[in-house]
């Protein structure tokens, strides 16, 4: 490497993590890739192996109309908010015992916060907008 370019390369290398952290939606999208095998978000999202997650915050657990939930989710009895969704992302079996989702949880609080930011950016579609 050209020795004159080394300081610029080092500066960019050191700034890269800060730049990534400055865009929580991009980081949340990257974190969502662990979920994307089963869940969809965004325009045209639909339930498949797991329910679509548009508008999950404020939605009653086990209530997406186009998904057949496990009995555990059908009787969960709560509405998703940031606190219980974060707890679910940490340990799904603790929040909804007996659920059939095979996800072992996230350990990084930063990654959970980024994922929540990403999900907040995908509200439910207005009624009749499908």
Short mmCIF file of N, CA, C and O in Angstrom, two decimals:
data_model
loop_
_atom_site.label_atom_id
_atom_site.label_comp_id
_atom_site.label_asym_id
_atom_site.label_seq_id
_atom_site.Cartn_x
_atom_site.Cartn_y
_atom_site.Cartn_z
N UNK A 1 0.85 -1.18 0.00
CA UNK A 1 0.00 0.00 0.00
C UNK A 1 0.89 1.24 0.00
O UNK A 1 1.89 1.28 0.70
N UNK A 2 0.50 2.23 -0.74
CA UNK A 2 1.21 3.50 -0.79
C UNK A 2 1.22 4.11 0.60
O UNK A 2 0.19 4.27 1.23
N UNK A 3 2.39 4.49 1.08
CA UNK A 3 2.51 5.02 2.45
C UNK A 3 1.75 6.33 2.62
O UNK A 3 1.36 6.67 3.73
N UNK A 4 1.52 7.06 1.54
CA UNK A 4 0.73 8.30 1.66
C UNK A 4 -0.74 8.00 1.85
O UNK A 4 -1.47 8.82 2.39
N UNK A 5 -1.21 6.84 1.41
CA UNK A 5 -2.61 6.47 1.56
C UNK A 5 -2.92 5.80 2.90
O UNK A 5 -4.06 5.71 3.30
N UNK A 6 -1.87 5.35 3.58
CA UNK A 6 -2.07 4.64 4.84
C UNK A 6 -2.86 5.45 5.86
O UNK A 6 -3.81 4.93 6.46
N UNK A 7 -2.55 6.73 6.11
CA UNK A 7 -3.34 7.49 7.09
C UNK A 7 -4.83 7.57 6.71
O UNK A 7 -5.70 7.43 7.57
N UNK A 8 -5.12 7.77 5.44
CA UNK A 8 -6.51 7.83 5.01
C UNK A 8 -7.20 6.48 5.18
O UNK A 8 -8.34 6.40 5.63
N UNK A 9 -6.50 5.41 4.84
CA UNK A 9 -7.05 4.06 5.00
C UNK A 9 -7.35 3.78 6.47
O UNK A 9 -8.41 3.28 6.82
N UNK A 10 -6.41 4.14 7.36
CA UNK A 10 -6.62 3.92 8.79
C UNK A 10 -7.80 4.74 9.30
O UNK A 10 -8.61 4.26 10.10
N UNK A 11 -7.90 5.98 8.85
CA UNK A 11 -9.01 6.83 9.29
C UNK A 11 -10.35 6.25 8.87
O UNK A 11 -11.30 6.20 9.65
N UNK A 12 -10.44 5.79 7.63
CA UNK A 12 -11.69 5.17 7.15
C UNK A 12 -11.97 3.87 7.88
O UNK A 12 -13.11 3.58 8.23
N UNK A 13 -10.96 3.08 8.14
CA UNK A 13 -11.14 1.82 8.85
C UNK A 13 -11.67 2.05 10.25
O UNK A 13 -12.54 1.33 10.73
N UNK A 14 -11.14 3.05 10.92
CA UNK A 14 -11.58 3.36 12.27
C UNK A 14 -12.96 4.00 12.29
O UNK A 14 -13.72 3.83 13.23
N UNK A 15 -13.32 4.72 11.23
CA UNK A 15 -14.61 5.39 11.17
C UNK A 15 -15.73 4.44 10.76
O UNK A 15 -16.89 4.70 11.05
N UNK A 16 -15.43 3.34 10.10
CA UNK A 16 -16.47 2.45 9.59
C UNK A 16 -17.45 1.98 10.66
O UNK A 16 -18.66 2.05 10.45
N UNK A 17 -16.99 1.50 11.83
CA UNK A 17 -17.96 1.09 12.84
C UNK A 17 -18.84 2.25 13.30
O UNK A 17 -20.03 2.07 13.52
N UNK A 18 -18.28 3.45 13.42
CA UNK A 18 -19.08 4.60 13.82
C UNK A 18 -20.10 4.95 12.76
O UNK A 18 -21.23 5.30 13.06
N UNK A 19 -19.72 4.83 11.49
CA UNK A 19 -20.68 5.11 10.42
C UNK A 19 -21.80 4.10 10.42
O UNK A 19 -22.97 4.45 10.24
N UNK A 20 -21.48 2.84 10.64
CA UNK A 20 -22.52 1.82 10.68
C UNK A 20 -23.46 2.07 11.85
O UNK A 20 -24.67 1.96 11.72
N UNK A 21 -22.92 2.40 13.01
CA UNK A 21 -23.74 2.65 14.19
C UNK A 21 -24.60 3.89 14.00
O UNK A 21 -25.65 4.01 14.60
N UNK A 22 -24.17 4.82 13.15
CA UNK A 22 -24.92 6.04 12.91
C UNK A 22 -26.19 5.76 12.10
O UNK A 22 -27.07 6.60 12.05
N UNK A 23 -26.29 4.62 11.47
CA UNK A 23 -27.47 4.27 10.69
C UNK A 23 -28.13 3.03 11.29
O UNK A 23 -27.89 1.92 10.86
N UNK A 24 -28.97 3.24 12.33
CA UNK A 24 -29.56 2.09 13.00
C UNK A 24 -30.48 1.28 12.08
O UNK A 24 -30.62 0.07 12.27
N UNK A 25 -31.09 1.91 11.08
CA UNK A 25 -31.94 1.15 10.17
C UNK A 25 -31.14 0.17 9.33
O UNK A 25 -31.56 -0.97 9.12
N UNK A 26 -29.97 0.60 8.87
CA UNK A 26 -29.11 -0.31 8.11
C UNK A 26 -28.64 -1.45 9.01
O UNK A 26 -28.62 -2.61 8.60
N UNK A 27 -28.26 -1.11 10.24
CA UNK A 27 -27.83 -2.15 11.17
C UNK A 27 -29.00 -3.06 11.53
O UNK A 27 -28.83 -4.28 11.64
N UNK A 28 -30.19 -2.49 11.68
CA UNK A 28 -31.38 -3.30 11.97
C UNK A 28 -31.74 -4.22 10.82
O UNK A 28 -32.15 -5.36 11.01
N UNK A 29 -31.57 -3.71 9.60
CA UNK A 29 -31.83 -4.55 8.42
C UNK A 29 -30.85 -5.73 8.40
O UNK A 29 -31.24 -6.85 8.09
N UNK A 30 -29.61 -5.46 8.75
CA UNK A 30 -28.61 -6.54 8.80
C UNK A 30 -28.99 -7.55 9.89
O UNK A 30 -28.91 -8.76 9.68
N UNK A 31 -29.43 -7.06 11.04
CA UNK A 31 -29.85 -7.97 12.12
C UNK A 31 -31.08 -8.78 11.71
O UNK A 31 -31.21 -9.94 12.09
N UNK A 32 -31.96 -8.17 10.92
CA UNK A 32 -33.19 -8.86 10.49
C UNK A 32 -32.89 -10.05 9.58
O UNK A 32 -33.72 -10.95 9.45
N UNK A 33 -31.72 -10.08 9.00
CA UNK A 33 -31.39 -11.20 8.11
C UNK A 33 -31.50 -12.54 8.83
O UNK A 33 -31.80 -13.55 8.22
N UNK A 34 -31.29 -12.55 10.14
CA UNK A 34 -31.47 -13.79 10.92
C UNK A 34 -32.94 -14.19 10.96
O UNK A 34 -33.26 -15.36 11.18
N UNK A 35 -33.84 -13.24 10.79
CA UNK A 35 -35.28 -13.48 10.87
C UNK A 35 -35.88 -13.75 9.49
O UNK A 35 -36.96 -14.34 9.38
N UNK A 36 -35.20 -13.29 8.45
CA UNK A 36 -35.75 -13.26 7.10
C UNK A 36 -35.99 -14.64 6.49
O UNK A 36 -36.71 -14.74 5.50
N UNK A 37 -35.42 -15.69 7.06
CA UNK A 37 -35.73 -17.02 6.54
C UNK A 37 -37.18 -17.39 6.77
O UNK A 37 -37.75 -18.18 6.02
N UNK A 38 -37.78 -16.81 7.81
CA UNK A 38 -39.15 -17.17 8.17
C UNK A 38 -40.12 -15.99 8.12
O UNK A 38 -41.34 -16.20 7.98
N UNK A 39 -39.63 -14.77 8.27
CA UNK A 39 -40.50 -13.58 8.37
C UNK A 39 -40.19 -12.59 7.26
O UNK A 39 -39.06 -12.51 6.79
N UNK A 40 -41.22 -11.81 6.90
CA UNK A 40 -41.06 -10.75 5.91
C UNK A 40 -41.52 -9.43 6.50
O UNK A 40 -42.40 -9.41 7.38
N UNK A 41 -40.96 -8.33 6.02
CA UNK A 41 -41.41 -6.97 6.32
C UNK A 41 -41.34 -6.15 5.05
O UNK A 41 -40.68 -6.54 4.09
N UNK A 42 -42.02 -5.03 5.06
CA UNK A 42 -41.96 -4.12 3.92
C UNK A 42 -43.15 -4.30 2.99
O UNK A 42 -44.02 -5.14 3.22
N UNK A 43 -43.18 -3.49 1.94
CA UNK A 43 -44.28 -3.57 0.98
C UNK A 43 -44.39 -4.99 0.41
O UNK A 43 -43.39 -5.61 0.06
N UNK A 44 -45.58 -5.50 0.37
CA UNK A 44 -45.81 -6.83 -0.19
C UNK A 44 -45.48 -7.97 0.76
O UNK A 44 -45.56 -9.13 0.39
N UNK A 45 -45.09 -7.65 2.02
CA UNK A 45 -44.76 -8.72 2.97
C UNK A 45 -45.99 -9.58 3.21
O UNK A 45 -47.12 -9.09 3.26
N UNK A 46 -45.74 -10.87 3.32
CA UNK A 46 -46.83 -11.80 3.62
C UNK A 46 -46.31 -12.87 4.56
O UNK A 46 -45.10 -13.07 4.69
N UNK A 47 -47.23 -13.51 5.21
CA UNK A 47 -46.85 -14.60 6.10
C UNK A 47 -46.48 -15.80 5.26
O UNK A 47 -47.05 -16.05 4.21
N UNK A 48 -45.50 -16.54 5.75
CA UNK A 48 -45.04 -17.73 5.07
C UNK A 48 -44.77 -18.77 6.14
O UNK A 48 -45.68 -19.22 6.81
N UNK A 49 -43.52 -19.10 6.37
CA UNK A 49 -43.16 -20.03 7.43
C UNK A 49 -43.42 -19.41 8.80
O UNK A 49 -43.68 -20.09 9.77
N UNK A 50 -43.32 -18.08 8.87
CA UNK A 50 -43.64 -17.31 10.06
C UNK A 50 -44.52 -16.15 9.65
O UNK A 50 -44.63 -15.83 8.47
N UNK A 51 -45.17 -15.47 10.61
CA UNK A 51 -46.03 -14.34 10.24
C UNK A 51 -45.23 -13.16 9.71
O UNK A 51 -44.08 -12.97 10.10
N UNK A 52 -45.84 -12.37 8.83
CA UNK A 52 -45.19 -11.14 8.39
C UNK A 52 -45.16 -10.21 9.59
O UNK A 52 -46.01 -10.29 10.48
N UNK A 53 -44.16 -9.33 9.64
CA UNK A 53 -43.94 -8.52 10.84
C UNK A 53 -44.22 -7.03 10.67
O UNK A 53 -43.92 -6.24 11.56
N UNK A 54 -44.83 -6.63 9.55
CA UNK A 54 -45.23 -5.22 9.43
C UNK A 54 -46.21 -4.90 10.55
O UNK A 54 -47.16 -5.65 10.79
N UNK A 55 -45.97 -3.81 11.25
CA UNK A 55 -46.88 -3.38 12.29
C UNK A 55 -46.93 -4.29 13.51
O UNK A 55 -47.93 -4.30 14.22
N UNK A 56 -45.87 -5.05 13.76
CA UNK A 56 -45.90 -5.96 14.91
C UNK A 56 -46.06 -5.18 16.22
O UNK A 56 -46.77 -5.63 17.12
N UNK A 57 -45.42 -4.02 16.33
CA UNK A 57 -45.58 -3.22 17.55
C UNK A 57 -47.00 -2.66 17.58
O UNK A 57 -47.44 -2.00 16.65
N UNK A 58 -47.72 -2.99 18.63
CA UNK A 58 -49.12 -2.60 18.74
C UNK A 58 -50.09 -3.68 18.28
O UNK A 58 -51.30 -3.51 18.40
N UNK A 59 -49.58 -4.78 17.77
CA UNK A 59 -50.42 -5.89 17.31
C UNK A 59 -50.54 -6.92 18.43
O UNK A 59 -49.57 -7.21 19.12
N UNK A 60 -51.71 -7.48 18.58
CA UNK A 60 -51.92 -8.54 19.56
C UNK A 60 -51.12 -9.77 19.14
O UNK A 60 -51.12 -10.15 17.98
N UNK A 61 -50.41 -10.38 20.08
CA UNK A 61 -49.63 -11.58 19.79
C UNK A 61 -50.54 -12.67 19.24
O UNK A 61 -51.65 -12.87 19.74
N UNK A 62 -50.08 -13.33 18.20
CA UNK A 62 -50.83 -14.43 17.61
C UNK A 62 -52.03 -14.00 16.80
O UNK A 62 -52.99 -14.77 16.67
N UNK A 63 -52.01 -12.79 16.22
CA UNK A 63 -53.22 -12.30 15.57
C UNK A 63 -53.08 -11.91 14.10
O UNK A 63 -54.04 -11.42 13.52
N UNK A 64 -51.93 -12.12 13.47
CA UNK A 64 -51.85 -11.79 12.04
C UNK A 64 -52.86 -12.70 11.32
O UNK A 64 -52.84 -13.92 11.50
N UNK A 65 -53.75 -12.11 10.54
CA UNK A 65 -54.85 -12.91 9.97
C UNK A 65 -54.41 -13.97 8.96
O UNK A 65 -55.15 -14.93 8.73
N UNK A 66 -53.24 -13.82 8.39
CA UNK A 66 -52.84 -14.77 7.34
C UNK A 66 -51.81 -15.79 7.83
O UNK A 66 -51.05 -16.33 7.05
N UNK A 67 -51.82 -16.08 9.15
CA UNK A 67 -50.88 -17.05 9.68
C UNK A 67 -51.58 -17.95 10.69
O UNK A 67 -52.37 -17.49 11.50
N UNK A 68 -51.26 -19.23 10.65
CA UNK A 68 -51.82 -20.22 11.57
C UNK A 68 -50.85 -20.39 12.74
O UNK A 68 -49.86 -21.11 12.63
N UNK A 69 -51.13 -19.72 13.84
CA UNK A 69 -50.24 -19.71 15.01
C UNK A 69 -50.36 -20.99 15.83
O UNK A 69 -51.38 -21.67 15.81
N UNK A 70 -49.31 -21.26 16.59
CA UNK A 70 -49.32 -22.36 17.55
C UNK A 70 -50.33 -22.02 18.66
O UNK A 70 -50.65 -20.85 18.89
N UNK A 71 -50.83 -23.04 19.35
CA UNK A 71 -51.74 -22.77 20.47
C UNK A 71 -51.13 -21.82 21.51
O UNK A 71 -51.85 -20.99 22.08
N UNK A 72 -49.83 -21.91 21.75
CA UNK A 72 -49.18 -21.03 22.73
C UNK A 72 -49.33 -19.57 22.33
O UNK A 72 -49.63 -18.71 23.17
N UNK A 73 -49.13 -19.26 21.06
CA UNK A 73 -49.28 -17.87 20.61
C UNK A 73 -50.74 -17.45 20.60
O UNK A 73 -51.06 -16.31 20.91
N UNK A 74 -51.63 -18.34 20.24
CA UNK A 74 -53.06 -18.00 20.20
C UNK A 74 -53.57 -17.59 21.57
O UNK A 74 -54.47 -16.77 21.68
N UNK A 75 -53.01 -18.17 22.63
CA UNK A 75 -53.47 -17.81 23.97
C UNK A 75 -52.47 -16.93 24.73
O UNK A 75 -52.57 -16.78 25.95
N UNK A 76 -51.52 -16.32 24.03
CA UNK A 76 -50.49 -15.50 24.68
C UNK A 76 -51.10 -14.34 25.48
O UNK A 76 -50.63 -14.00 26.55
N UNK A 77 -52.13 -13.70 24.94
CA UNK A 77 -52.87 -12.69 25.69
C UNK A 77 -52.20 -11.34 25.91
O UNK A 77 -52.52 -10.65 26.86
N UNK A 78 -51.28 -10.94 25.06
CA UNK A 78 -50.68 -9.62 25.21
C UNK A 78 -50.52 -8.97 23.84
O UNK A 78 -50.63 -9.62 22.81
N UNK A 79 -50.27 -7.68 23.87
CA UNK A 79 -50.00 -6.90 22.66
C UNK A 79 -48.50 -6.61 22.63
O UNK A 79 -47.91 -6.25 23.65
N UNK A 80 -47.91 -6.76 21.44
CA UNK A 80 -46.48 -6.52 21.31
C UNK A 80 -46.17 -5.05 21.54
O UNK A 80 -46.77 -4.16 20.94
N UNK A 81 -45.21 -4.80 22.41
CA UNK A 81 -44.63 -3.47 22.59
C UNK A 81 -43.11 -3.66 22.59
O UNK A 81 -42.63 -4.80 22.50
N UNK A 82 -42.38 -2.57 22.68
CA UNK A 82 -40.92 -2.70 22.59
C UNK A 82 -40.34 -3.53 23.73
O UNK A 82 -39.41 -4.29 23.53
N UNK A 83 -40.91 -3.40 24.93
CA UNK A 83 -40.38 -4.13 26.08
C UNK A 83 -40.57 -5.64 25.93
O UNK A 83 -39.63 -6.40 26.09
N UNK A 84 -41.79 -6.08 25.59
CA UNK A 84 -41.99 -7.53 25.51
C UNK A 84 -41.40 -8.12 24.23
O UNK A 84 -40.98 -9.27 24.22
N UNK A 85 -41.31 -7.32 23.16
CA UNK A 85 -40.66 -7.82 21.96
C UNK A 85 -39.15 -7.97 22.19
O UNK A 85 -38.56 -8.96 21.76
N UNK A 86 -38.55 -7.02 22.89
CA UNK A 86 -37.12 -7.14 23.23
C UNK A 86 -36.89 -8.38 24.10
O UNK A 86 -35.94 -9.14 23.88
N UNK A 87 -37.77 -8.60 25.07
CA UNK A 87 -37.65 -9.79 25.92
C UNK A 87 -37.80 -11.06 25.08
O UNK A 87 -37.07 -12.04 25.28
N UNK A 88 -38.72 -11.04 24.13
CA UNK A 88 -38.93 -12.20 23.26
C UNK A 88 -37.70 -12.46 22.39
O UNK A 88 -37.30 -13.60 22.19
N UNK A 89 -37.10 -11.38 21.89
CA UNK A 89 -35.89 -11.54 21.08
C UNK A 89 -34.73 -12.10 21.89
O UNK A 89 -33.87 -12.79 21.35
N UNK A 90 -34.71 -11.83 23.19
CA UNK A 90 -33.68 -12.39 24.07
C UNK A 90 -33.95 -13.87 24.34
O UNK A 90 -33.03 -14.68 24.35
N UNK A 91 -35.22 -14.21 24.62
CA UNK A 91 -35.56 -15.58 25.02
C UNK A 91 -37.02 -15.88 24.68
O UNK A 91 -37.91 -15.69 25.53
N UNK A 92 -37.29 -16.33 23.45
CA UNK A 92 -38.66 -16.57 23.02
C UNK A 92 -39.44 -17.53 23.92
O UNK A 92 -40.62 -17.31 24.20
N UNK A 93 -38.79 -18.56 24.41
CA UNK A 93 -39.50 -19.55 25.22
C UNK A 93 -39.90 -19.01 26.59
O UNK A 93 -40.87 -19.50 27.18
N UNK A 94 -39.19 -18.03 27.08
CA UNK A 94 -39.57 -17.45 28.37
C UNK A 94 -40.81 -16.57 28.23
O UNK A 94 -41.67 -16.55 29.09
N UNK A 95 -40.92 -15.85 27.11
CA UNK A 95 -42.03 -14.92 26.90
C UNK A 95 -43.29 -15.67 26.45
O UNK A 95 -44.39 -15.37 26.92
N UNK A 96 -43.14 -16.64 25.56
CA UNK A 96 -44.27 -17.44 25.09
C UNK A 96 -43.89 -18.91 25.22
O UNK A 96 -43.44 -19.54 24.26
N UNK A 97 -44.06 -19.47 26.43
CA UNK A 97 -43.71 -20.88 26.63
C UNK A 97 -44.51 -21.77 25.69
O UNK A 97 -45.71 -21.56 25.49
N UNK A 98 -43.83 -22.74 25.09
CA UNK A 98 -44.50 -23.68 24.20
C UNK A 98 -44.65 -23.19 22.77
O UNK A 98 -45.27 -23.88 21.95
N UNK A 99 -44.08 -22.03 22.44
CA UNK A 99 -44.16 -21.57 21.05
C UNK A 99 -43.32 -22.50 20.18
O UNK A 99 -42.44 -23.19 20.67
N UNK A 100 -43.61 -22.51 18.90
CA UNK A 100 -42.91 -23.44 18.00
C UNK A 100 -41.80 -22.77 17.19
O UNK A 100 -41.20 -23.40 16.34
N UNK A 101 -41.53 -21.51 17.48
CA UNK A 101 -40.48 -20.81 16.75
C UNK A 101 -39.12 -21.35 17.20
O UNK A 101 -38.83 -21.41 18.39
N UNK A 102 -38.30 -21.69 16.25
CA UNK A 102 -36.96 -22.19 16.57
C UNK A 102 -35.96 -21.07 16.39
O UNK A 102 -35.31 -20.94 15.37
N UNK A 103 -35.87 -20.25 17.39
CA UNK A 103 -34.94 -19.12 17.42
C UNK A 103 -34.39 -19.09 18.83
O UNK A 103 -35.15 -19.08 19.80
N UNK A 104 -33.09 -19.09 18.95
CA UNK A 104 -32.46 -19.23 20.26
C UNK A 104 -32.22 -17.90 20.95
O UNK A 104 -31.69 -17.87 22.04
N UNK A 105 -32.59 -16.81 20.33
CA UNK A 105 -32.48 -15.51 20.97
C UNK A 105 -31.24 -14.73 20.58
O UNK A 105 -30.27 -15.28 20.09
N UNK A 106 -31.31 -13.43 20.80
CA UNK A 106 -30.19 -12.52 20.57
C UNK A 106 -29.59 -12.16 21.92
O UNK A 106 -30.32 -11.95 22.88
N UNK A 107 -28.30 -12.07 21.99
CA UNK A 107 -27.63 -11.72 23.24
C UNK A 107 -27.17 -10.26 23.26
O UNK A 107 -26.93 -9.70 24.31
N UNK A 108 -27.08 -9.64 22.11
CA UNK A 108 -26.57 -8.27 22.02
C UNK A 108 -27.72 -7.26 22.18
O UNK A 108 -28.63 -7.21 21.37
N UNK A 109 -27.63 -6.46 23.23
CA UNK A 109 -28.65 -5.42 23.45
C UNK A 109 -28.64 -4.40 22.30
O UNK A 109 -29.68 -3.89 21.92
N UNK A 110 -27.45 -4.11 21.77
CA UNK A 110 -27.36 -3.19 20.63
C UNK A 110 -28.10 -3.75 19.44
O UNK A 110 -28.87 -3.06 18.78
N UNK A 111 -27.90 -5.03 19.16
CA UNK A 111 -28.55 -5.66 18.02
C UNK A 111 -30.07 -5.71 18.21
O UNK A 111 -30.83 -5.49 17.27
N UNK A 112 -30.54 -5.94 19.43
CA UNK A 112 -31.97 -5.92 19.72
C UNK A 112 -32.53 -4.53 19.46
O UNK A 112 -33.57 -4.38 18.82
N UNK A 113 -31.84 -3.49 19.92
CA UNK A 113 -32.30 -2.11 19.70
C UNK A 113 -32.34 -1.78 18.21
O UNK A 113 -33.28 -1.13 17.74
N UNK A 114 -31.33 -2.21 17.47
CA UNK A 114 -31.31 -1.96 16.03
C UNK A 114 -32.45 -2.70 15.33
O UNK A 114 -33.10 -2.14 14.43
N UNK A 115 -32.71 -3.91 15.73
CA UNK A 115 -33.81 -4.69 15.14
C UNK A 115 -35.15 -4.04 15.45
O UNK A 115 -36.02 -3.94 14.58
N UNK A 116 -35.33 -3.56 16.67
CA UNK A 116 -36.56 -2.86 17.02
C UNK A 116 -36.73 -1.60 16.18
O UNK A 116 -37.84 -1.30 15.72
N UNK A 117 -35.66 -0.85 15.96
CA UNK A 117 -35.73 0.35 15.12
C UNK A 117 -36.16 -0.02 13.70
O UNK A 117 -36.97 0.66 13.08
N UNK A 118 -35.62 -1.11 13.20
CA UNK A 118 -35.97 -1.56 11.85
C UNK A 118 -37.44 -1.97 11.78
O UNK A 118 -38.15 -1.62 10.84
N UNK A 119 -37.92 -2.68 12.78
CA UNK A 119 -39.33 -3.10 12.79
C UNK A 119 -40.26 -1.91 12.95
O UNK A 119 -41.34 -1.88 12.34
N UNK A 120 -39.86 -0.91 13.73
CA UNK A 120 -40.67 0.32 13.86
C UNK A 120 -40.84 1.01 12.52
O UNK A 120 -41.85 1.66 12.26
N UNK A 121 -39.85 0.87 11.65
CA UNK A 121 -39.89 1.52 10.34
C UNK A 121 -40.82 0.80 9.37
O UNK A 121 -40.97 1.24 8.22
N UNK A 122 -41.44 -0.30 9.81
CA UNK A 122 -42.36 -1.07 8.96
C UNK A 122 -43.73 -1.19 9.63
O UNK A 122 -44.09 -2.24 10.16
N UNK A 123 -44.48 -0.09 9.61
CA UNK A 123 -45.81 -0.12 10.23
C UNK A 123 -46.78 -0.98 9.42
O UNK A 123 -46.49 -1.35 8.28
N UNK A 124 -47.91 -1.28 10.02
CA UNK A 124 -48.94 -2.05 9.31
C UNK A 124 -49.45 -1.22 8.13
O UNK A 124 -49.50 0.00 8.17
N UNK A 125 -49.81 -1.91 7.07
CA UNK A 125 -50.38 -1.24 5.91
C UNK A 125 -51.77 -0.73 6.27
O UNK A 125 -52.49 -1.38 7.01
N UNK A 126 -52.15 0.44 5.77
CA UNK A 126 -53.50 0.93 6.03
C UNK A 126 -54.54 -0.07 5.51
O UNK A 126 -54.30 -0.77 4.53
N UNK A 127 -55.67 -0.14 6.18
CA UNK A 127 -56.73 -1.06 5.77
C UNK A 127 -57.08 -0.80 4.31
O UNK A 127 -57.22 0.34 3.88
N UNK A 128 -57.20 -1.85 3.55
CA UNK A 128 -57.55 -1.75 2.13
C UNK A 128 -56.40 -1.45 1.21
O UNK A 128 -56.57 -1.31 0.01
N UNK A 129 -55.18 -1.35 1.76
CA UNK A 129 -54.02 -0.99 0.94
C UNK A 129 -53.31 -2.20 0.36
O UNK A 129 -52.29 -2.08 -0.25
N UNK A 130 -53.83 -3.37 0.57
CA UNK A 130 -53.15 -4.57 0.06
C UNK A 130 -53.46 -4.71 -1.35
O UNK A 130 -53.57 -5.04 -2.25
#
